[in-house]
PDB file of C-alpha atoms in Angstrom:
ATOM      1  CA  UNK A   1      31.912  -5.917  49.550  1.00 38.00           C
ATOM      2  CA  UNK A   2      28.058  -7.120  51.364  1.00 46.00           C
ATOM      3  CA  UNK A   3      28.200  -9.096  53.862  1.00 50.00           C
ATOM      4  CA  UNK A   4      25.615 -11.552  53.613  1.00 47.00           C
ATOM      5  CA  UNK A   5      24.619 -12.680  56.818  1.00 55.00           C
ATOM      6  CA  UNK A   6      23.736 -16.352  57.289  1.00 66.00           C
ATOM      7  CA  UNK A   7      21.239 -18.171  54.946  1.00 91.00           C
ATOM      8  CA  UNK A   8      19.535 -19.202  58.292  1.00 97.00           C
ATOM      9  CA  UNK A   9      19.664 -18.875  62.060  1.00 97.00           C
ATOM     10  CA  UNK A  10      18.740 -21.827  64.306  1.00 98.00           C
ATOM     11  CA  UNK A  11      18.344 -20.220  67.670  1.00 98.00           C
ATOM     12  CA  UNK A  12      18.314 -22.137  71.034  1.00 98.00           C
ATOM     13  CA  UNK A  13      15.178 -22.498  72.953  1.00 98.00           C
ATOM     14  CA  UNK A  14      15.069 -24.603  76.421  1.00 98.00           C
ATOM     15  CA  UNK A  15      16.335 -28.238  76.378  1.00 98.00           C
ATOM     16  CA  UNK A  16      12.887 -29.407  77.927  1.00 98.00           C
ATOM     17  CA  UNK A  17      11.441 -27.835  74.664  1.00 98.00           C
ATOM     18  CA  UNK A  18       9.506 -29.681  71.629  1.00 98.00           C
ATOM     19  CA  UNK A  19       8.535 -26.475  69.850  1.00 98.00           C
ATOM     20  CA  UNK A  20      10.099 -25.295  66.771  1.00 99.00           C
ATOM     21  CA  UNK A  21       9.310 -22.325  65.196  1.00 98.00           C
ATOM     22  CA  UNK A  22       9.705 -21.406  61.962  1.00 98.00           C
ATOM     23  CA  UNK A  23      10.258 -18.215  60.322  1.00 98.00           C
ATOM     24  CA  UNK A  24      10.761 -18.818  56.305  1.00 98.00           C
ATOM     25  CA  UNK A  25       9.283 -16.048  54.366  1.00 98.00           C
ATOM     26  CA  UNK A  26      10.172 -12.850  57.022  1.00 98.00           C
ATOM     27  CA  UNK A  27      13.778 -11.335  55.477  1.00 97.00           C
ATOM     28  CA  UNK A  28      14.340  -8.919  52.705  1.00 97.00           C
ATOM     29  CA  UNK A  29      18.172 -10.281  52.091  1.00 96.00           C
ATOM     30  CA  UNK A  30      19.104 -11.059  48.643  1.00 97.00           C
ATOM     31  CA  UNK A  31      22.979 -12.125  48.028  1.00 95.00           C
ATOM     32  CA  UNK A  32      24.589  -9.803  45.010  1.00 95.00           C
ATOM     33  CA  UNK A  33      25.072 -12.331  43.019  1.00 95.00           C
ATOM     34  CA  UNK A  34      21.615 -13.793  43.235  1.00 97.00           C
ATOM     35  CA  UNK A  35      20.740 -10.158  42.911  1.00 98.00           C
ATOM     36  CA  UNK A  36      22.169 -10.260  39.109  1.00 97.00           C
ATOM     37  CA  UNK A  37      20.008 -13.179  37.966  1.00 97.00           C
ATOM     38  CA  UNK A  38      17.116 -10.809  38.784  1.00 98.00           C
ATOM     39  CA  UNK A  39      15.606  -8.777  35.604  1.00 98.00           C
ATOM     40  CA  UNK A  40      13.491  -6.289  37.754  1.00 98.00           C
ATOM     41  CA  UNK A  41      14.907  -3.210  38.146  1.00 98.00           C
ATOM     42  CA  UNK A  42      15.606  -2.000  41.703  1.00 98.00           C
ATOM     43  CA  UNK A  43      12.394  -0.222  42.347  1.00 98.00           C
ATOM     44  CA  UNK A  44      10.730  -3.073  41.145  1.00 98.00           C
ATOM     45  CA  UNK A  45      12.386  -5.472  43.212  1.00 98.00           C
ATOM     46  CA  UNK A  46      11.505  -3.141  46.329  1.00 98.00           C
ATOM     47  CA  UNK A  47       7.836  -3.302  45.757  1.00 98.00           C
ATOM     48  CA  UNK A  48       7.785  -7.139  44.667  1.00 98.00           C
ATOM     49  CA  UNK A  49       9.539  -7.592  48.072  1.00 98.00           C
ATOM     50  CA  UNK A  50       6.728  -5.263  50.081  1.00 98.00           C
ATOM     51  CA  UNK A  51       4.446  -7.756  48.769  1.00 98.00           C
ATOM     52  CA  UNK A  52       6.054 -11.318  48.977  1.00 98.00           C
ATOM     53  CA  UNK A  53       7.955 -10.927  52.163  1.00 98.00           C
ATOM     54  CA  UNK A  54       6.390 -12.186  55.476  1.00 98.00           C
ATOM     55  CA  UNK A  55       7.518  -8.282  57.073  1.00 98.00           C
ATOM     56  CA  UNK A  56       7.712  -8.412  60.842  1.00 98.00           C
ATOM     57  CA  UNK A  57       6.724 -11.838  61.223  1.00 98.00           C
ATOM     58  CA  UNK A  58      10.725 -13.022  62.483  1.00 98.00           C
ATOM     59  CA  UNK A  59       9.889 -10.215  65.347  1.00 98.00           C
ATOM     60  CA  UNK A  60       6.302 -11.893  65.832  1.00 98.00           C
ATOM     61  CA  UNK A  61       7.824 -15.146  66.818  1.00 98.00           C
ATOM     62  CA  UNK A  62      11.226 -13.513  68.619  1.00 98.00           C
ATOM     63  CA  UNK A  63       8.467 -11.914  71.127  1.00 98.00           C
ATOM     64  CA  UNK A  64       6.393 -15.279  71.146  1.00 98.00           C
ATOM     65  CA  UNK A  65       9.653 -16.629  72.427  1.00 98.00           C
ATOM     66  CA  UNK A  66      10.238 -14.205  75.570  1.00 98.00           C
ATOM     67  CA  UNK A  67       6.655 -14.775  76.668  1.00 98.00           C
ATOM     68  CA  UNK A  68       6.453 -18.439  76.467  1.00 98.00           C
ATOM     69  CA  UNK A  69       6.652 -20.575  79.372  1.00 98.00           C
ATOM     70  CA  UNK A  70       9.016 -22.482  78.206  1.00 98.00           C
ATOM     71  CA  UNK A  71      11.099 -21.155  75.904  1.00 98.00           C
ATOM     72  CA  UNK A  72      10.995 -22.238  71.812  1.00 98.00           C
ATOM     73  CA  UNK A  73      12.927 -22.970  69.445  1.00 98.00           C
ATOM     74  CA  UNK A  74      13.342 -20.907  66.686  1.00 98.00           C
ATOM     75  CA  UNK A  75      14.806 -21.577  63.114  1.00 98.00           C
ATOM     76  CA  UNK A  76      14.575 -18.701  60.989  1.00 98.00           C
ATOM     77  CA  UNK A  77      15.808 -17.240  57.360  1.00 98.00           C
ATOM     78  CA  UNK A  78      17.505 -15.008  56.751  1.00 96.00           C
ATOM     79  CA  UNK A  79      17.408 -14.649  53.027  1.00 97.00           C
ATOM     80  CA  UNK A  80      14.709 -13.552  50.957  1.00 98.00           C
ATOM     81  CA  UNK A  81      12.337 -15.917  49.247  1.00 98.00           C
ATOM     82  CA  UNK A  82      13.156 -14.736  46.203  1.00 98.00           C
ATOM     83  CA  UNK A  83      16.608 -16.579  46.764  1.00 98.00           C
ATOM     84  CA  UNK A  84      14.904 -19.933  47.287  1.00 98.00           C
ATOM     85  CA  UNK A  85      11.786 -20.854  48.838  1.00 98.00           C
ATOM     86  CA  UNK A  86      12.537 -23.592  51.595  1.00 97.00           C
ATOM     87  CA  UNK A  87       9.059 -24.140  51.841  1.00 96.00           C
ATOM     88  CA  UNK A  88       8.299 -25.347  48.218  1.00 95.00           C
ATOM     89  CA  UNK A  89       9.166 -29.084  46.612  1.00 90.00           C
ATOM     90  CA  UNK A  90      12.080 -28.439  44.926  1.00 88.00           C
ATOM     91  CA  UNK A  91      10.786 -30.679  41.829  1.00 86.00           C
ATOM     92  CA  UNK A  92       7.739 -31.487  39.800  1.00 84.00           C
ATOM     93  CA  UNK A  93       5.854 -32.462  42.954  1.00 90.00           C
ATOM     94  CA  UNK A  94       4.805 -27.934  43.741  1.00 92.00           C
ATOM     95  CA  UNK A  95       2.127 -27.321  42.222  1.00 92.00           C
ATOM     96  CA  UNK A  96       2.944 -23.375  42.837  1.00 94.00           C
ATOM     97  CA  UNK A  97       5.417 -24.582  39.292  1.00 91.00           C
ATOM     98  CA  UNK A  98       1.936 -23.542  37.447  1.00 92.00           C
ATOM     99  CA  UNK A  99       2.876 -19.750  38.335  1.00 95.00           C
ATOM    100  CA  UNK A 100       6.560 -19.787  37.938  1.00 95.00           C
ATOM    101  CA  UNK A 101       6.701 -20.378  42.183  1.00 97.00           C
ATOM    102  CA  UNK A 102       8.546 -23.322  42.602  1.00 96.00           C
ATOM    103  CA  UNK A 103      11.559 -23.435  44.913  1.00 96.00           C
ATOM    104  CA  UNK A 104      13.442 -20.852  42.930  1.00 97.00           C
ATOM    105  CA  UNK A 105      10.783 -18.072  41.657  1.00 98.00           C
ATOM    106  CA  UNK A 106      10.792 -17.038  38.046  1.00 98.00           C
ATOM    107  CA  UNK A 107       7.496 -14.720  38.209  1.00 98.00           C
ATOM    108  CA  UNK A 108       6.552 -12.293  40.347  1.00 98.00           C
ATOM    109  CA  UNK A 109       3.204 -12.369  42.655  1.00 97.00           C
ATOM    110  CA  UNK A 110       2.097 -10.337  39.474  1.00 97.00           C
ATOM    111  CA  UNK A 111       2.620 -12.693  37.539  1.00 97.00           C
ATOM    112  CA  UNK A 112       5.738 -10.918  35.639  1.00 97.00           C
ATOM    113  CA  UNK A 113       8.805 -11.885  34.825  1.00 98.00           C
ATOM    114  CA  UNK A 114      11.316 -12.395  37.517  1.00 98.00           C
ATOM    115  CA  UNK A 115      14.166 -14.426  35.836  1.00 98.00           C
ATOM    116  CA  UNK A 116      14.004 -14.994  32.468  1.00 96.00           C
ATOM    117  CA  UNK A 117      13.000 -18.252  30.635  1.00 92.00           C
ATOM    118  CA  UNK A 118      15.244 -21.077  30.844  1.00 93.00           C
ATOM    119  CA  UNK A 119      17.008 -19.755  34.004  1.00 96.00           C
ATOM    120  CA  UNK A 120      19.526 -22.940  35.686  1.00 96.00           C
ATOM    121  CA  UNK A 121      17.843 -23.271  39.378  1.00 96.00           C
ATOM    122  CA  UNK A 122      20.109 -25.848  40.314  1.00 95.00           C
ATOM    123  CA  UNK A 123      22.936 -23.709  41.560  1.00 96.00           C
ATOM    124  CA  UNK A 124      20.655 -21.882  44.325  1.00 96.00           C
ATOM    125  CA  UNK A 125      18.716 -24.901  44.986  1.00 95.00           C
ATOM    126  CA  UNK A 126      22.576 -26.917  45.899  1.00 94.00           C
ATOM    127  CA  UNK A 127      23.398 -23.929  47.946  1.00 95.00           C
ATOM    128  CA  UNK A 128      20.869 -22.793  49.578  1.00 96.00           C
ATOM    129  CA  UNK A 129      17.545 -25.259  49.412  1.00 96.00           C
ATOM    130  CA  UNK A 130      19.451 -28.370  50.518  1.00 94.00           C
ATOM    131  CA  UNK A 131      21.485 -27.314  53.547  1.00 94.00           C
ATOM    132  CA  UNK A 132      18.569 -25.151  54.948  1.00 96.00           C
ATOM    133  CA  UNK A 133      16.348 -28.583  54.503  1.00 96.00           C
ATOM    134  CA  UNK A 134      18.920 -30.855  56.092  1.00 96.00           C
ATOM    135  CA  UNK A 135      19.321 -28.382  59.103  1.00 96.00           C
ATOM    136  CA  UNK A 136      15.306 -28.275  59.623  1.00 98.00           C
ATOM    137  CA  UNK A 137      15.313 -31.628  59.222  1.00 98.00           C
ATOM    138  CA  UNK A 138      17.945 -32.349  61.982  1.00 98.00           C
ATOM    139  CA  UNK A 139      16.698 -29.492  63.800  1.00 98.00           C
ATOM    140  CA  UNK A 140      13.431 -32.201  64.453  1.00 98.00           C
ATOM    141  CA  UNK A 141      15.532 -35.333  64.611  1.00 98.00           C
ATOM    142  CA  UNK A 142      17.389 -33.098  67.737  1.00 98.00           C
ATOM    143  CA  UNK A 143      14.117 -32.248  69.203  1.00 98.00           C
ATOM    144  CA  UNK A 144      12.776 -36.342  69.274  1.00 98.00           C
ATOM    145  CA  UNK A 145      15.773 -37.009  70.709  1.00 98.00           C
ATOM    146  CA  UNK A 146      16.119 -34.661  73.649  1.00 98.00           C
ATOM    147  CA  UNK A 147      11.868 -34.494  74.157  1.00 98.00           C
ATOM    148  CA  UNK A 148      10.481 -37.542  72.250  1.00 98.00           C
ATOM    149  CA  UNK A 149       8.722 -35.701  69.820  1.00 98.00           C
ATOM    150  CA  UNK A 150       8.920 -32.247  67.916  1.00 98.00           C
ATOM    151  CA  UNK A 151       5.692 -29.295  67.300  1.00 98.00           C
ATOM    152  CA  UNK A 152       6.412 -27.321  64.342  1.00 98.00           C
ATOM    153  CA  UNK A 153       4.880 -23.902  64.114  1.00 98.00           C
ATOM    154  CA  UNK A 154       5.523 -22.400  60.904  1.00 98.00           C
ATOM    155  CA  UNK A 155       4.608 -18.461  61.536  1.00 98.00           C
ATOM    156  CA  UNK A 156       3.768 -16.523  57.950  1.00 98.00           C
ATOM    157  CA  UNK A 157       1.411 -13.646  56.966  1.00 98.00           C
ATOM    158  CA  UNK A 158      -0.431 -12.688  53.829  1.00 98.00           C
ATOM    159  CA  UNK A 159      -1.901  -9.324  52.282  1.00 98.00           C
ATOM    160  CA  UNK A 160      -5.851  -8.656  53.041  1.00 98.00           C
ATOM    161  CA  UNK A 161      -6.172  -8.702  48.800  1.00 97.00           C
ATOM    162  CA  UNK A 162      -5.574 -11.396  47.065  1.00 96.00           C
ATOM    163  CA  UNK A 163      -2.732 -11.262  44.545  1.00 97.00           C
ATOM    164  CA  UNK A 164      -2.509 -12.556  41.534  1.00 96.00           C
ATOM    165  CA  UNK A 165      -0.154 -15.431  41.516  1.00 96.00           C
ATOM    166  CA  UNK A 166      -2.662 -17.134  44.785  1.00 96.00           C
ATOM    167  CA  UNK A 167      -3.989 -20.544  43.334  1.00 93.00           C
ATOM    168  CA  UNK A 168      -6.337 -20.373  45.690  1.00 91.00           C
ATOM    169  CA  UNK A 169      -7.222 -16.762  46.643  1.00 92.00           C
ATOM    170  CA  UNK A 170     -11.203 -16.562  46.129  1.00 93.00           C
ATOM    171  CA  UNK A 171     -11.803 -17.898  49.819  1.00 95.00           C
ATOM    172  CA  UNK A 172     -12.069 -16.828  52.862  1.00 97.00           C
ATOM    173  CA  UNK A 173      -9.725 -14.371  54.422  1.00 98.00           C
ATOM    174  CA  UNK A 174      -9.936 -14.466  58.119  1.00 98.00           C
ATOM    175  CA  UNK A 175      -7.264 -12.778  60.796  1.00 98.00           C
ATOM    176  CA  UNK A 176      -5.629 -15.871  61.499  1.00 98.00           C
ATOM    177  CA  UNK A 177      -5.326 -18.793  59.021  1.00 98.00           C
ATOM    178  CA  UNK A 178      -4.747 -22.360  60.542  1.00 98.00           C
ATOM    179  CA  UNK A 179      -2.820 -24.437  57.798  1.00 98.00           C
ATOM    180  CA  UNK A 180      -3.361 -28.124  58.427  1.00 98.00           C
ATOM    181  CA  UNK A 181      -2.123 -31.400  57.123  1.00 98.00           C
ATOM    182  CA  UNK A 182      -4.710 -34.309  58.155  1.00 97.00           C
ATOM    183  CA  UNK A 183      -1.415 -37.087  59.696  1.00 98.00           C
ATOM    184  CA  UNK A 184       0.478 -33.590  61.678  1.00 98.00           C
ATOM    185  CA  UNK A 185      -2.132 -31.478  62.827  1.00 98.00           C
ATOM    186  CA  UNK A 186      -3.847 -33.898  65.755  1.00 98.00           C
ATOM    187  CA  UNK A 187      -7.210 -32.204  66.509  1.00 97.00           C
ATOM    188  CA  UNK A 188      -6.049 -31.372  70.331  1.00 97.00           C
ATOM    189  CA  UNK A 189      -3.428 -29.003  68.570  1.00 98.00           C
ATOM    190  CA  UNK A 190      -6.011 -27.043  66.449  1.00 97.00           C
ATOM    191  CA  UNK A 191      -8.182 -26.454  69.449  1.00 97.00           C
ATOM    192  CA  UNK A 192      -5.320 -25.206  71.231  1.00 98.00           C
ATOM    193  CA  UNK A 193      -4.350 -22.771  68.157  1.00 98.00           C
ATOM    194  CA  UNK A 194      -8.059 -21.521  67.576  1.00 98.00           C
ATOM    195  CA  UNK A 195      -8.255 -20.959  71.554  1.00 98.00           C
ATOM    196  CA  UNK A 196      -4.839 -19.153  71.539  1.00 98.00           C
ATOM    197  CA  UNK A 197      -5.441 -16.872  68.977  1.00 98.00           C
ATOM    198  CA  UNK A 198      -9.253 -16.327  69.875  1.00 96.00           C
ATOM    199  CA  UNK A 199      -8.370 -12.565  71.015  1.00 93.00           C
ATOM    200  CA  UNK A 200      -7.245 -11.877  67.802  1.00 96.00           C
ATOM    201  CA  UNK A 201     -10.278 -12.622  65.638  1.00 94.00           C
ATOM    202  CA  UNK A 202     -11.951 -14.885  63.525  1.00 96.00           C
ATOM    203  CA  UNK A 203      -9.917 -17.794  62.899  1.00 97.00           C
ATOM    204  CA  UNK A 204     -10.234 -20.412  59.628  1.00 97.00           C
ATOM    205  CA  UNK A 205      -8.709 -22.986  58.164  1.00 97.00           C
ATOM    206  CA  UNK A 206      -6.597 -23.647  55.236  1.00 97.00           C
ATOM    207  CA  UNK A 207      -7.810 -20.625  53.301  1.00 97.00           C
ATOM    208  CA  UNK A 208      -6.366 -18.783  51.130  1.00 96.00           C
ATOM    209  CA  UNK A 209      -3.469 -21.570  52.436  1.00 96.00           C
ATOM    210  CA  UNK A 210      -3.194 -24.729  53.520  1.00 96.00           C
ATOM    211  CA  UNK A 211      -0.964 -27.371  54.772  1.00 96.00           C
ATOM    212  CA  UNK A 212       2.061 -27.737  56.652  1.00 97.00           C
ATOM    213  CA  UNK A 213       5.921 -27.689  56.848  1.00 97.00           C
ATOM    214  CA  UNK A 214       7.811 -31.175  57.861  1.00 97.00           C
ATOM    215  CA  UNK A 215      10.755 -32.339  56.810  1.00 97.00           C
ATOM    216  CA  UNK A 216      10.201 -34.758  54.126  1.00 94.00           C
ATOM    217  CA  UNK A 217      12.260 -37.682  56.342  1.00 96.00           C
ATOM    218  CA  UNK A 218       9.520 -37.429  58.577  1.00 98.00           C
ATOM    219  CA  UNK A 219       6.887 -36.246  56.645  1.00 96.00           C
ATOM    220  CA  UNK A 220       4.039 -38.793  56.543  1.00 97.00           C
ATOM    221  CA  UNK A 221       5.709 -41.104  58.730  1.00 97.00           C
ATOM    222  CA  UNK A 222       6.583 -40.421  62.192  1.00 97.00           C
ATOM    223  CA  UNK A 223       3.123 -39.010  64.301  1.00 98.00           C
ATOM    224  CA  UNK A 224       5.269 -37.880  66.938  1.00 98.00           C
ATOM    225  CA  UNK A 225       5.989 -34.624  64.445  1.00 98.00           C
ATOM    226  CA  UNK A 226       3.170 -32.364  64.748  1.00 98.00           C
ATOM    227  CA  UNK A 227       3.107 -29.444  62.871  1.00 98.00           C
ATOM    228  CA  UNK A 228       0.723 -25.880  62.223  1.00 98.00           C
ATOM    229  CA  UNK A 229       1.123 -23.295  59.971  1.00 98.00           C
ATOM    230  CA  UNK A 230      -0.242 -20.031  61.099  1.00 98.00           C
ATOM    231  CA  UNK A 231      -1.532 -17.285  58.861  1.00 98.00           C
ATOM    232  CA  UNK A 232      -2.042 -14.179  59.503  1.00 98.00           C
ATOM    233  CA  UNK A 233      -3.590 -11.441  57.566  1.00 98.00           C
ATOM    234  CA  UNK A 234      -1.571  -8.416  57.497  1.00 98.00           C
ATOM    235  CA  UNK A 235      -3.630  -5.649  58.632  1.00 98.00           C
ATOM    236  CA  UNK A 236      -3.673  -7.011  61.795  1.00 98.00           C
ATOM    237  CA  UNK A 237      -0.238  -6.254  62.650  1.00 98.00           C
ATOM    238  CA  UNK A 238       1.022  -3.746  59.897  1.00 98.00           C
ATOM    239  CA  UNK A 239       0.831  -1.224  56.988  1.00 98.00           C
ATOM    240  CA  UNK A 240       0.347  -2.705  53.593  1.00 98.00           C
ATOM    241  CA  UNK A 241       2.113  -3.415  51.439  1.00 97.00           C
ATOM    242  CA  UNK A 242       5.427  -3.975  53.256  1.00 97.00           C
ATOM    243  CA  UNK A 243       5.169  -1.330  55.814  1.00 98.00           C
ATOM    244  CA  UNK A 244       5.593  -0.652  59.666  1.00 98.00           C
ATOM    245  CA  UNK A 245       4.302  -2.898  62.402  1.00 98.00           C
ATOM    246  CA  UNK A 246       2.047  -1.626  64.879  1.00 97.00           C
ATOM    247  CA  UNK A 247       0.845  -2.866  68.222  1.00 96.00           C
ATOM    248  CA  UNK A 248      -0.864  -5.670  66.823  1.00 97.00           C
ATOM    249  CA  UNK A 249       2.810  -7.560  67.344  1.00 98.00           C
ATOM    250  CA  UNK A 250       2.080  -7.566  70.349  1.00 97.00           C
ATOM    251  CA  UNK A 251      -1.127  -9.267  70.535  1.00 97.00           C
ATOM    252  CA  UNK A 252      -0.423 -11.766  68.071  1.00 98.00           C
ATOM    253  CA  UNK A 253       2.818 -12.400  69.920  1.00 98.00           C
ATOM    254  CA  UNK A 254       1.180 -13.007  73.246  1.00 98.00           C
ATOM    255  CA  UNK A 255      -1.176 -15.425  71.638  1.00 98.00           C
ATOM    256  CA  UNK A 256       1.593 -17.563  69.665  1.00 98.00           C
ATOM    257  CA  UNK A 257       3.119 -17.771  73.165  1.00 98.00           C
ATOM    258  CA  UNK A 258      -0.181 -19.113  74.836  1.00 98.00           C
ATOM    259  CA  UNK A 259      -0.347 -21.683  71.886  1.00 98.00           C
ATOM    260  CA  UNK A 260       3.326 -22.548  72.488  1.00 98.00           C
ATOM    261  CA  UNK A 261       2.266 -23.357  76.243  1.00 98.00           C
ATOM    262  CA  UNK A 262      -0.503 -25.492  75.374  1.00 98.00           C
ATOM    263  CA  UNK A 263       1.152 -27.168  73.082  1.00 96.00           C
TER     264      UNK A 263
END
């Protein structure tokens, strides 16, 4: 029998701490029987995973961790996105719906067929979208407890070509991406990010993506939630499409730590 290791880890960072980040999009894991609602074939699945999968970016932040000052939180996934996106509305509200990428994906970035038409997302969305969003979301409530308020980080990647299934994939495609949201992302936070991760190129904002993750409880509502979502383009840091790292890990780690300790 697999063992499937835990939909998601929330690993302890110092108690002084109001920095969370999040890893969503970095594991390959899918569960066997998630595997069998699947219609690619396992090739297929391989090379839909080299291209979907945030690869290395779990390691990124782990080393962002041991360099910070003060040591992060970190709550990461360990199951593929192709299980359930926890980043996604789980309803009609994702607009990512238009290319069969809502929370539970039924195309591929391709724009091919995943899971077939009419395929029940409700089961995975029960058991895996709901507790992974209530233990984010009391991840935060535990941070403005012990700290007063909580800085989420979200730490992805995406390919130097645009694929297909990007809605918005004809802009600019810098090194590092800054996602924003205009009530989370206080302008003192986005100077902090564009001077931590100056060393590591040009750095834009929301293109080719945009926004933020926060727990919907607090999302719009409590200012004392700040949040970032950082981009970065592949090549910087690996071989494409789902390849090994090289020593751009290291740099990019170094400089999520600086923004950690300005933040």
């Amino acid at each position: 029998m697999t063992v499937v290791p835990p939909s998601f880890d929330l690993l302890t960072g110092d108690p002084a701490s109001p920095v969370i980040l999040h890893v969503p999009h970095s594991a390959r894991v899918i569960p066997g029987d998630v595997r069998s609602g699947i219609v690619l074939d396992d090739a297929a699945l391989q090379r839909e995973l080299d291209h979907i999968t945030d690869a290395h970016t779990a390691a990124i932040a782990e080393g962002a961790a041991r360099a910070a000052g003060v040591t992060p939180w970190r709550f990461v996934n360990r199951l593929s996105r192709l299980v359930v996106d926890p980043e996604r509305f789980p309803d009609e509200r994702e607009e990512m719906l238009a290319v069969g990428m809502g929370a539970v994906y039924t195309r591929t970035t391709h724009k091919d067929v995943l899971r077939p038409d009419g395929f029940d997302a409700g089961p995975l969305i029960e058991r895996y979208f709901h507790p992974y969003a209530r233990a984010m979301q009391e991840a935060v409530t535990d941070r403005l407890a012990a700290t007063g308020r909580c800085v989420i980080v979200d730490v992805h990647s995406y390919p130097t070509a645009a694929l297909p299934y990007e809605l918005h994939g004809a802009g600019p495609r810098p090194p590092v991406c800054l996602g924003t949201d205009a009530f989370h992302t206080p302008p003192a936070m986005l100077t902090a990010a564009r001077e931590a991760f100056a060393a590591c190129g040009e750095t834009g904002l929301d293109s080719p993506f945009a926004g933020t993750y926060v727990p919907l409880t607090y999302y719009g509502k409590r200012a004392e939630v700040t949040a970032l979502m950082v981009e970065i383009r592949r090549d910087t840091y690996m071989t494409e499409p789902g390849g090994p790292a090289h020593e751009g890990v290291t740099r990019l780690a170094s400089a999520l730590a600086s923004l950690i300790d300005a933040v």
